[in-house]
Coordinates of C-alpha atoms and ligand atoms in Angstrom, one line a residue:
X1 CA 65.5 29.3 -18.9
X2 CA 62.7 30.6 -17.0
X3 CA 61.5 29.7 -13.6
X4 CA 58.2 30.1 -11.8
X5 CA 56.6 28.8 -8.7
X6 CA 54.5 26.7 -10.8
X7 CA 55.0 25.4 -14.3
X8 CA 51.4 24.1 -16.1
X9 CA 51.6 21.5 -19.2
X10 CA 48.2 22.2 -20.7
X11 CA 45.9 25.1 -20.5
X12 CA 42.4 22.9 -20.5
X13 CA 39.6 23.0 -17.8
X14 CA 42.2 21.7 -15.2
X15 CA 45.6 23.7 -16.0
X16 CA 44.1 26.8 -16.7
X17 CA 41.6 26.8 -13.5
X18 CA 45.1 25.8 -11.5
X19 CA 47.0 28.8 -13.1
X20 CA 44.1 31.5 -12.2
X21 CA 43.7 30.3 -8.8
X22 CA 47.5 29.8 -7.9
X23 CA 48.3 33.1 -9.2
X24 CA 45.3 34.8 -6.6
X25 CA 47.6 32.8 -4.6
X26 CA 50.7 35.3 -5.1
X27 CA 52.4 32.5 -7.5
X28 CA 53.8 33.2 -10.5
X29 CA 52.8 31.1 -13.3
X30 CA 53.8 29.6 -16.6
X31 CA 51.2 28.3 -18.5
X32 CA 52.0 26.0 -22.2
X33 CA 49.5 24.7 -24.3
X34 CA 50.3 23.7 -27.6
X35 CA 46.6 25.1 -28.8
X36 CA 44.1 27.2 -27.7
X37 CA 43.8 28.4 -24.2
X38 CA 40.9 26.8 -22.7
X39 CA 41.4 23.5 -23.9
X40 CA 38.3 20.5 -25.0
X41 CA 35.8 22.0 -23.1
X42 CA 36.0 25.7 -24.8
X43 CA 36.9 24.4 -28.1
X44 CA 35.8 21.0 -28.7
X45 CA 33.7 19.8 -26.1
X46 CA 31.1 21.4 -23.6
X47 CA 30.2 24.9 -25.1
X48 CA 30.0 24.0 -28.6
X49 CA 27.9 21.1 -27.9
X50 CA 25.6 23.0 -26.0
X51 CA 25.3 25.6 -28.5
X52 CA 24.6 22.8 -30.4
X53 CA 21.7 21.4 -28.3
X54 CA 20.4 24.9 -27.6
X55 CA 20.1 25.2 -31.3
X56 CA 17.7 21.2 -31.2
X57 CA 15.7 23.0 -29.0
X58 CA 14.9 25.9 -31.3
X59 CA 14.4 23.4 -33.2
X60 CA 12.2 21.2 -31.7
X61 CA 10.1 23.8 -30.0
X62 CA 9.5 25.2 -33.9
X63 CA 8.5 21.7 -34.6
X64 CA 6.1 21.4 -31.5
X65 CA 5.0 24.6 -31.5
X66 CA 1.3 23.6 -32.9
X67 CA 0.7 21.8 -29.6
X68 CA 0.8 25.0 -27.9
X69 CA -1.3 27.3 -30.1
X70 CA 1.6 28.4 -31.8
X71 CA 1.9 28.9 -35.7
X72 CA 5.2 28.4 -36.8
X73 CA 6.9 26.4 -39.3
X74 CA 10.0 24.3 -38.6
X75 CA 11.9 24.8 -42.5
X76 CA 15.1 23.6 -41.7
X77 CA 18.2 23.8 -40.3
X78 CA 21.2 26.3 -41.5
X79 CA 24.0 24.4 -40.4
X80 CA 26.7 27.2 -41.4
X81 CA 24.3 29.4 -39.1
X82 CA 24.0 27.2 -36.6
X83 CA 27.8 27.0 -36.6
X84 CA 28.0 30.8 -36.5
X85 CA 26.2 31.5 -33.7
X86 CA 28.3 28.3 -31.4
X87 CA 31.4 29.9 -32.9
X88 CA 30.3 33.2 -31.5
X89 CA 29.8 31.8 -28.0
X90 CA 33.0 30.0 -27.6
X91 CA 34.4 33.4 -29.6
X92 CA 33.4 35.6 -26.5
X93 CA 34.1 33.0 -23.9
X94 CA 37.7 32.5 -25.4
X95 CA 38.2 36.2 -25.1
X96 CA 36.7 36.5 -21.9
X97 CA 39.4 33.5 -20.3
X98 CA 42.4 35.1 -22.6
X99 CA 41.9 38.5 -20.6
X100 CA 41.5 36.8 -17.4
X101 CA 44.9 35.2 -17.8
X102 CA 45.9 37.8 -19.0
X103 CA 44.6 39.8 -16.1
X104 CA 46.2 37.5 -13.4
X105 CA 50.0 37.8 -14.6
X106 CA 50.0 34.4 -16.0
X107 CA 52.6 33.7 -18.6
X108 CA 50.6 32.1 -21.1
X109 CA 53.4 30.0 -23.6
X110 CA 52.1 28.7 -26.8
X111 CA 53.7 25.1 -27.8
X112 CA 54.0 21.7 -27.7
X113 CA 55.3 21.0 -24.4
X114 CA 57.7 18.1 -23.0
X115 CA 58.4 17.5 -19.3
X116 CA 62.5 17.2 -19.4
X117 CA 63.2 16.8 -15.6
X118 CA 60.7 16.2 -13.1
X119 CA 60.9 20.1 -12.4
X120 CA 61.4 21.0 -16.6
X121 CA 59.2 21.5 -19.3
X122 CA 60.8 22.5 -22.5
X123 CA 58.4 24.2 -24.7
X124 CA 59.5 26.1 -28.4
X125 CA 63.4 24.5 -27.3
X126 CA 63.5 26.4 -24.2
X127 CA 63.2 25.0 -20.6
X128 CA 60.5 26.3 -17.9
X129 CA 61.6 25.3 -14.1
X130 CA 59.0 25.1 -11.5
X131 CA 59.1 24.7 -7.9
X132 CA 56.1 23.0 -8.7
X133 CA 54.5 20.8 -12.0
X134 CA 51.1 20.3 -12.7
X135 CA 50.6 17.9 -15.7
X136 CA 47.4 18.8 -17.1
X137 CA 47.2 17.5 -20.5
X138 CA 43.7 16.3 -20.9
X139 CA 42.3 13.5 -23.3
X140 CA 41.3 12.8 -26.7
X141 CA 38.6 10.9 -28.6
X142 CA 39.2 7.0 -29.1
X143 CA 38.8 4.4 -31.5
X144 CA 37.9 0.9 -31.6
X145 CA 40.9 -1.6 -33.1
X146 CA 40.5 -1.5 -37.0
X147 CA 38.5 1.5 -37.2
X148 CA 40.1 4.0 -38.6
X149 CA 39.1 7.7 -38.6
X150 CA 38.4 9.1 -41.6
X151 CA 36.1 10.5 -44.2
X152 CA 33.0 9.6 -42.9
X153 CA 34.0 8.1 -39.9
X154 CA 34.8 10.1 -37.1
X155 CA 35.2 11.3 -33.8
X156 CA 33.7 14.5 -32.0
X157 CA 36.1 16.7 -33.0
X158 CA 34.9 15.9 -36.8
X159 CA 31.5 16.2 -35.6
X160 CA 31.6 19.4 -34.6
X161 CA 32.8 20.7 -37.4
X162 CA 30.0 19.8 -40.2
X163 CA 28.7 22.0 -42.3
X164 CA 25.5 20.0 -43.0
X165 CA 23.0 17.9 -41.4
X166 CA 23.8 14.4 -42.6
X167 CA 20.7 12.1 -43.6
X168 CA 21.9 9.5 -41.6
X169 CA 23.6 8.4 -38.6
X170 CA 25.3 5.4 -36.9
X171 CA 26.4 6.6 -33.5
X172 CA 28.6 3.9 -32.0
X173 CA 28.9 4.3 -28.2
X174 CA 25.3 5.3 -25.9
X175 CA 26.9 7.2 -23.7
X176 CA 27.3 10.9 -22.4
X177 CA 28.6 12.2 -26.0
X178 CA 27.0 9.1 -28.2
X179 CA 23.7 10.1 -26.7
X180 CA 23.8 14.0 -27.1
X181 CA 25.3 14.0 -30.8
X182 CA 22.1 11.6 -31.2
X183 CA 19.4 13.7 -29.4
X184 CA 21.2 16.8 -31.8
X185 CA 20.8 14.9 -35.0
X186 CA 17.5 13.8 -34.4
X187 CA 16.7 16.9 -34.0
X188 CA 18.2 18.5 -37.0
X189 CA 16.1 16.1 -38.9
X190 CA 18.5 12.8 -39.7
X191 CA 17.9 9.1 -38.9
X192 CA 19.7 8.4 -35.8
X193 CA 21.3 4.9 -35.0
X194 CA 23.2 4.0 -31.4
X195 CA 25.0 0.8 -30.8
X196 CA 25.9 0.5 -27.3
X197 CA 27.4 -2.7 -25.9
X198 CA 26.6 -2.6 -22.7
X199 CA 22.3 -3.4 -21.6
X200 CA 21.9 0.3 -21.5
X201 CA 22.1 3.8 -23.0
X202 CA 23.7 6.1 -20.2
X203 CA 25.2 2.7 -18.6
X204 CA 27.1 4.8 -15.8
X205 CA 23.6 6.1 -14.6
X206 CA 20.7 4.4 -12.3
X207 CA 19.4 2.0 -14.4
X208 CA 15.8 3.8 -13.9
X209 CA 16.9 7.0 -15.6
X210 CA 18.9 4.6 -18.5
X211 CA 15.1 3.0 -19.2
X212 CA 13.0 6.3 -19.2
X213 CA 15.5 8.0 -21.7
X214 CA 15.4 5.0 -24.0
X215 CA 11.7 5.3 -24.2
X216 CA 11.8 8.5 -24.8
X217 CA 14.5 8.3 -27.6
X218 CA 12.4 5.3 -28.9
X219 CA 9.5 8.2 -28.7
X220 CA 11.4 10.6 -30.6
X221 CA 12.3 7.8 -33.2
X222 CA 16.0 7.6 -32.4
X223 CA 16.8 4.2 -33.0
X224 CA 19.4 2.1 -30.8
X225 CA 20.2 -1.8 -30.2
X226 CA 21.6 -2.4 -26.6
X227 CA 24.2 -5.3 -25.8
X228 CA 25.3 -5.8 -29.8
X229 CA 28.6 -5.2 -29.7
X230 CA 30.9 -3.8 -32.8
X231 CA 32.6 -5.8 -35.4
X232 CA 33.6 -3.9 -38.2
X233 CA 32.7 -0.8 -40.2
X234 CA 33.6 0.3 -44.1
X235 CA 33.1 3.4 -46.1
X236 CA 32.7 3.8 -49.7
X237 CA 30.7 6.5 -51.9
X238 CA 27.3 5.2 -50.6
X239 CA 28.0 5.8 -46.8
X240 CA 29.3 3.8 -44.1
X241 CA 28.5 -0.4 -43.7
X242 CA 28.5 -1.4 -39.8
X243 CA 28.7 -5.0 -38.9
X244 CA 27.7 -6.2 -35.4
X245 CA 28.8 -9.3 -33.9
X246 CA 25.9 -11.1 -34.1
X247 CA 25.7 -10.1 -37.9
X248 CA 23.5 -7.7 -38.0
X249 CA 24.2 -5.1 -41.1
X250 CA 23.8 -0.9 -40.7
X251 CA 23.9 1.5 -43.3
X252 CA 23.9 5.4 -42.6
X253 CA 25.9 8.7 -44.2
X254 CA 28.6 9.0 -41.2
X255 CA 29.5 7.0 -38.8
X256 CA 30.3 9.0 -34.8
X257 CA 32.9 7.0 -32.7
X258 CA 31.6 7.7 -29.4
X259 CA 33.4 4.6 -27.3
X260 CA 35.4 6.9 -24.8
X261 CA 38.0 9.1 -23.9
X262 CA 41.9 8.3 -23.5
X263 CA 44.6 10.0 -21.6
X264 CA 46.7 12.5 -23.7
X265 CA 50.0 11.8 -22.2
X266 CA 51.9 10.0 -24.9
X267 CA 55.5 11.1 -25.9
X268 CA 55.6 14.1 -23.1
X269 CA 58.6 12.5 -21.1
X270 CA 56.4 11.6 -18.6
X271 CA 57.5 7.7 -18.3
X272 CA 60.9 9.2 -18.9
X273 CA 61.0 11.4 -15.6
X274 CA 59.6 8.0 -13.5
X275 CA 55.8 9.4 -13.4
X276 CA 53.7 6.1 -12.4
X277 CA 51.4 5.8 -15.3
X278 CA 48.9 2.7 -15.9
X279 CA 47.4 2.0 -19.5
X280 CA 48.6 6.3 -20.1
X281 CA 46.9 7.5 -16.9
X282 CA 48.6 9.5 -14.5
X283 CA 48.2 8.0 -11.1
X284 CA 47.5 10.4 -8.4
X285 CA 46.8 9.5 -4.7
X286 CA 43.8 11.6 -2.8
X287 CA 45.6 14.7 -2.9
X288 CA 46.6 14.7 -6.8
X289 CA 49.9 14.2 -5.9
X290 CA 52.1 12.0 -8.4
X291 CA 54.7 9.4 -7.1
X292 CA 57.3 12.2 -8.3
X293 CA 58.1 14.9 -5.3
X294 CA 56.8 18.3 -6.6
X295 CA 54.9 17.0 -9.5
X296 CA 50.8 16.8 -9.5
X297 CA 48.3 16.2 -11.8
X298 CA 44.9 17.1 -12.9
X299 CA 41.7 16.9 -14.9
X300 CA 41.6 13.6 -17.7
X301 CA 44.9 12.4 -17.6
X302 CA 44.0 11.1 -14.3
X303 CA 41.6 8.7 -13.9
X304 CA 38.0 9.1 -12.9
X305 CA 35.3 11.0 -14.6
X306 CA 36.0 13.1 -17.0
X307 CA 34.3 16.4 -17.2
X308 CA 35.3 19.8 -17.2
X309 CA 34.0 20.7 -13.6
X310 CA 36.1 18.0 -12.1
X311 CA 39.2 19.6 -13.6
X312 CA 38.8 23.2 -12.5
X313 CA 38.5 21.6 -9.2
X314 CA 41.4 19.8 -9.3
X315 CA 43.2 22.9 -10.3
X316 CA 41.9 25.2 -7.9
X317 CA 42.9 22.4 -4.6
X318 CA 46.4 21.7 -6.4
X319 CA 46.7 25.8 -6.5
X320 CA 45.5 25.4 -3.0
X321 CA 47.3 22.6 -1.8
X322 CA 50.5 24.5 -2.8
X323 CA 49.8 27.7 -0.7
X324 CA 49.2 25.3 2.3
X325 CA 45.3 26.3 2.7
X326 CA 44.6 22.0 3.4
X327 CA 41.8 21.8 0.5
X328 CA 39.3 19.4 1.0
X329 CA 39.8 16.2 -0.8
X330 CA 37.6 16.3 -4.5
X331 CA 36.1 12.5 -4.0
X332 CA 34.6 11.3 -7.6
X333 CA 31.5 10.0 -6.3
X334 CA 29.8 13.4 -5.3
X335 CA 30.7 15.1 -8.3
X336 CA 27.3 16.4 -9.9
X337 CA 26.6 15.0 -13.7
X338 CA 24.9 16.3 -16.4
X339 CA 23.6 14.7 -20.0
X340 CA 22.2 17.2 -22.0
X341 CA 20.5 14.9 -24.5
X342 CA 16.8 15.7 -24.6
X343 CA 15.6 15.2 -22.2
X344 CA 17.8 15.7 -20.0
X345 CA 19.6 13.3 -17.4
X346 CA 21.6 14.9 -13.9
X347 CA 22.9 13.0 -11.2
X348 CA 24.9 13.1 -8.4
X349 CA 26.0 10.6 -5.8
X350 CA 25.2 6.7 -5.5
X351 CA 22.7 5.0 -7.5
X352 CA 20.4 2.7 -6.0
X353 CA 22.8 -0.7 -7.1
X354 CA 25.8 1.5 -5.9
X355 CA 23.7 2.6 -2.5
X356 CA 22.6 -1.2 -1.7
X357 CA 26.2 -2.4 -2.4
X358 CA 27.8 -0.4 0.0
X359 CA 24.6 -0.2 2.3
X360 CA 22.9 -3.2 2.1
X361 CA 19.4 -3.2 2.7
X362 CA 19.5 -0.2 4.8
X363 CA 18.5 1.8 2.0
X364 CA 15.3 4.0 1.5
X365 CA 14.4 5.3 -2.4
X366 CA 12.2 7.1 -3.6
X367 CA 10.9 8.1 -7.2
X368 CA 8.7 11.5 -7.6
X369 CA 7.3 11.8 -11.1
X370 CA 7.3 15.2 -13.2
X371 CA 3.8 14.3 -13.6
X372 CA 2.6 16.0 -10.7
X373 CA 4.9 18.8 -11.1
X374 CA 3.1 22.5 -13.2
X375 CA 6.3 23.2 -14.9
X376 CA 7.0 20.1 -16.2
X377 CA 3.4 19.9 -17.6
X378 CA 3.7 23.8 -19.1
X379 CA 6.8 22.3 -20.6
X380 CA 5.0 19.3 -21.3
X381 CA 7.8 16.7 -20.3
X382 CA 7.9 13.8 -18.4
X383 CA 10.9 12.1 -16.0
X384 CA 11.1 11.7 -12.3
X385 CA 13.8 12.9 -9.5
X386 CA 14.7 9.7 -7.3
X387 CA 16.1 10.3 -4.1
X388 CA 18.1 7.3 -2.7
X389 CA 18.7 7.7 1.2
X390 CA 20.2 5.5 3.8
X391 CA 17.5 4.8 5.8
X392 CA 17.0 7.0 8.5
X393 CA 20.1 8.7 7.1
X394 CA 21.2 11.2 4.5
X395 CA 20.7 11.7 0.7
X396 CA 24.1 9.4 -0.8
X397 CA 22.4 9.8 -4.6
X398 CA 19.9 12.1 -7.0
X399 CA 19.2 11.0 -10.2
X400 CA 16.6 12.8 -12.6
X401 CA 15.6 12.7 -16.0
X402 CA 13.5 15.4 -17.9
X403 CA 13.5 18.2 -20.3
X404 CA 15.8 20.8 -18.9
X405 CA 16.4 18.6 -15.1
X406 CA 19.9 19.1 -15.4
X407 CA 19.1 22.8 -13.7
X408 CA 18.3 21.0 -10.8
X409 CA 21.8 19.5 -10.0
X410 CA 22.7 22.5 -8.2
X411 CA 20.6 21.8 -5.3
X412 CA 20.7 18.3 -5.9
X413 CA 24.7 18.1 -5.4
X414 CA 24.5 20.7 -1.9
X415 CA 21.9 18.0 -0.7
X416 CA 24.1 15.2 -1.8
X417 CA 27.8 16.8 -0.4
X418 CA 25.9 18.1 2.9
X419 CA 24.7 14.9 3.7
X420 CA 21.1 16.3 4.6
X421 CA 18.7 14.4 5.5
X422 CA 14.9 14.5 4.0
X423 CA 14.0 16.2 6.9
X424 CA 16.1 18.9 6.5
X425 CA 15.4 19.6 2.6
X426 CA 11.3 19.7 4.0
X427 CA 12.0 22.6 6.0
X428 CA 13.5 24.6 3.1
X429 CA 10.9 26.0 0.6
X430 CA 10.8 25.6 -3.3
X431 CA 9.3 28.2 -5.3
X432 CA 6.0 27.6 -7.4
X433 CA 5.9 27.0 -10.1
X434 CA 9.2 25.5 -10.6
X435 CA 10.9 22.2 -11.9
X436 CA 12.9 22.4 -8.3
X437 CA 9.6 22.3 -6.5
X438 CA 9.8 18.3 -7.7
X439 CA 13.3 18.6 -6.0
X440 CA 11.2 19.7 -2.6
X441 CA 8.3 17.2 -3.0
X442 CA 10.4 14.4 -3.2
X443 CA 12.1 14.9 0.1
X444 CA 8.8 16.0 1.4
X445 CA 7.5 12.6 0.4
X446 CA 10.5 11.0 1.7
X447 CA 10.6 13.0 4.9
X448 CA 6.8 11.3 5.2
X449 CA 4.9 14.6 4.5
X450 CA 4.0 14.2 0.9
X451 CA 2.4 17.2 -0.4
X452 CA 1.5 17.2 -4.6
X453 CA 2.3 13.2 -4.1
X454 CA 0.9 10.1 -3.2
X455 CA 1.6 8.4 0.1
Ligands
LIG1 C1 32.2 16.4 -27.2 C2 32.5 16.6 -25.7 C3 31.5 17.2 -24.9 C4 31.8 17.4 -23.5 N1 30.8 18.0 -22.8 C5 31.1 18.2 -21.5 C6 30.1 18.8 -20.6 O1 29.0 19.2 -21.1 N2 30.4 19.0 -19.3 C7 31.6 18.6 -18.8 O2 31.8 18.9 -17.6 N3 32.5 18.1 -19.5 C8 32.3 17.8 -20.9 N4 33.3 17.3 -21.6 C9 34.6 16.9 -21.0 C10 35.5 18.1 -20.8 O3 35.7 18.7 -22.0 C11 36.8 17.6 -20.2 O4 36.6 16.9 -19.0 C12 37.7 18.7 -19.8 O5 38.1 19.5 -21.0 C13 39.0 18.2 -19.2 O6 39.9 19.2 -18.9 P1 41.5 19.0 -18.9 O7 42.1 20.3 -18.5 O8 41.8 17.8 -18.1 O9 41.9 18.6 -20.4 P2 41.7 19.4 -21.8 O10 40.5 20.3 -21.7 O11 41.7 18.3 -22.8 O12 43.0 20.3 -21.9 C14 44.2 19.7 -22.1 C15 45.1 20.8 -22.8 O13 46.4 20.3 -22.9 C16 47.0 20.7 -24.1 N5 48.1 19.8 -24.4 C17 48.1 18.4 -24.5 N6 49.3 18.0 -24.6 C18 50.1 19.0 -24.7 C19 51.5 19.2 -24.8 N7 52.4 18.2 -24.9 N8 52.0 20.4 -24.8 C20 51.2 21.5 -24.6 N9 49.9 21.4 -24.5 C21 49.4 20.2 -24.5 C22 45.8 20.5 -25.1 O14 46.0 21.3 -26.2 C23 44.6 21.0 -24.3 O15 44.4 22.4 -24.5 C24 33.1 17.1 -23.0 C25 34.1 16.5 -23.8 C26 33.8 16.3 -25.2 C27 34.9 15.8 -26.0

């Protein structure tokens, strides 16, 4: 039996972000993950997907490249090369956050791990004390009822791991993942179906970034039917057979579950030990605290938005929170978001129907259009960035969509979390020519001093 100052049930975004920052701290740490340190975003979730995207753009740009006086031929894609060179870059990165753990004294514990006592985790059959436990044991793909995951239908995790470019496929779900495992296929070269329920791809965004990116999927010939929902899929030699409700019949190669992300917190002894749970989340009030005394929780298992970001900051305040240093509370809404589908999508903050909700009709927006901005016309993309401002007030939401806009989010989410007004962002200067010069026209418009914009 060991004991630490704090004992950390999964070594993901959150738990490992908690165990490097608590142990700056002066605490010792035991870290367990049954897997790889580093968790879904390392291994089967940001980075490789990326690496995939950054590989469509090769792609795409060899595709295009006649457009900009450029001879080159587009002859296909290696997908066992492809899969080299994302392995290499989570490869490094892996290395790089083993060291670094390694670096800070934190016990790192390989195994599946089972909270025992609220203050015990028993990991390999032996048991880990903590004066205090972080549960940070992350999420994992789900299914619909009925549809089982196999062969030629499955999840992300499958996904990730072809060695070809299928011919064809059905990509149920139009959100974040649905729509960049789409924008990636298309790219490679297959036919590219999404069936999303709900009236939009992207539903979570402003609905004006959800319509520009469906055009410009329906522009780059990625087909999609919005507001069908699911019935029923089968497999056989021939592919995969998806029914909608309203009877309409699909036929592709694979099938991609994309409908959403559970809470990974079944069988860990967590109902056991009296942790309040709803549908397998971990409740946690502001300050990530569970009902338990001594126990926390971070990252996917708790719910809210679900990105990798969001859970090293949840580490880092717990780590905080422990040492006394009064962290500032993480609130969902101003955490920055990025799609990286192309084009791109970025947000942060309230959209418009959010911001006239909570603000009524006290609420100012504002839509510049990449048109009128050089780089995106050398990079030959369209989009917008829209502001939306409580009149007379501060900047409560950004939303943009373009090729490569999610760069922007940076300054986007400062403007956002500082509450500046446009005013304030007029005054600061954006270099030329940049895509973040759109970010300084729009509050230059909305300040009432449009420069490279219309009145
Ligand atoms: C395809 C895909 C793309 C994504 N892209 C992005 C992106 O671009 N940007 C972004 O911000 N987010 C992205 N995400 C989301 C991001 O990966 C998650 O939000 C993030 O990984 C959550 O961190 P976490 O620490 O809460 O959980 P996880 O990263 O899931 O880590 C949990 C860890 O706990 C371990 N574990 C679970 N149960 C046990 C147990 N009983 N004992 C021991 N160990 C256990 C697991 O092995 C795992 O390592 C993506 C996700 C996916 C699937």
């Amino acid at each position: 039996m060991a004991h630490a100052d704090l004992v950390i049930l999964g070594g993901g975004s959150g738990g490992y972000a908690c165990a490097l920052r608590a142990s700056e701290l002066g605490k010792s740490v035991i870290l367990i993950d049954r897997d790889k340190l580093g968790g879904t975003c390392l291994h089967r979730g940001c980075i490789p997907t990326k690496a995939l995207l950054h590989a469509a753009e090769v792609a795409d740009a060899a595709k295009e490249s006649e457009a900009f006086g450029v001879r080159a031929t587009f002859e296909g894609i290696d997908m066992p090369k492809v899969n080299e060179y994302r392995d290499g870059v989570v490869g490094r990165l892996y290395k790089g956050l083993q060291g670094l753990v390694k670096s800070r004294n934190v016990t790192f514990i390989e195994g599946e791990g089972r909270l025992v006592a609220p203050d015990t985790v028993e990991v390999n059959g032996e048991r880990h004390t903590g004066t205090t436990v972080v549960l940070a044991t992350g999420s994992y793909a789900r299914t619909l009822p009925g549809l089982d995951i196999s062969g030629r239908i499955m999840t992300s995790d499958q996904a990730l791991n072809l060695d070809y470019v299928p011919k064809s496929v059905i990509v149920l779900g139009g959100g974040v993942i649905g729509v960049e495992f789409a924008s990636v296929w298309k790219s490679f070269g297959s036919d590219v179906t999404i069936i999303e329920a709900l009236p939009h791809l992207v539903p979570n965004e402003d609905e004006a970034v959800s319509k520009v990116l469906e055009r410009a999927f329906r522009k780059r010939g990625i087909a999609f039917t919005l507001g069908k929902r699911f019935a029923a899929a089968t497999q056989d030699d021939a592919g995969v057979h998806v029914t909608l409700e309203d009877g309409t019949t699909l036929d592709a190669e694979l099938l991609l579950v994309a409908v959403g992300r559970g809470p990974n917190t079944a069988g860990m002894g967590y109902e056991e030990q009296g942790i309040a749970m709803e549908r397998g989340w971990v409740l946690v009030d502001e300050r990530l605290r569970t009902n338990v005394p001594n126990v926390y929780a971070v990252g996917d298992i708790t719910p809210g938005l679900q990105l990798a970001h969001r859970g090293f900051q949840h580490g880092i305040f717990v780590a905080e929170e422990i040492a006394g240093l009064n962290p500032v509370v993480i609130a969902d809404v101003n955490i920055p978001r990025v799609t990286y589908c192309e084009p791109e999508v970025g947000s942060v903050g309230l959209t418009e129907a959010e911001a006239r909700e909570a603000y009524g009709s006290n609420v100012a927006v504002y839509e510049y259009n990449l048109a009128g901005n050089g780089k995106s016309q050398i990079l030959a993309t369209t989009g917008f960035i829209k502001l939306v401002q409580v009149t007379d007030g501060p900047i409560v939401g950004i939303h943009m969509v373009g090729s490569r806009i999610g760069e922007q989010i940076g300054e986007a989410q400062l403007i956002v979390n500082w509450e500046a007004y446009p005013t304030d962002v007029a005054t600061l200067i954006h270099a030329h020519p940049t895509q973040n010069e759109a970010m300084g026209e729009a509050h230059l418009a909305l300040a009432g001093k449009p420069l490279h914009a219309h009145a």
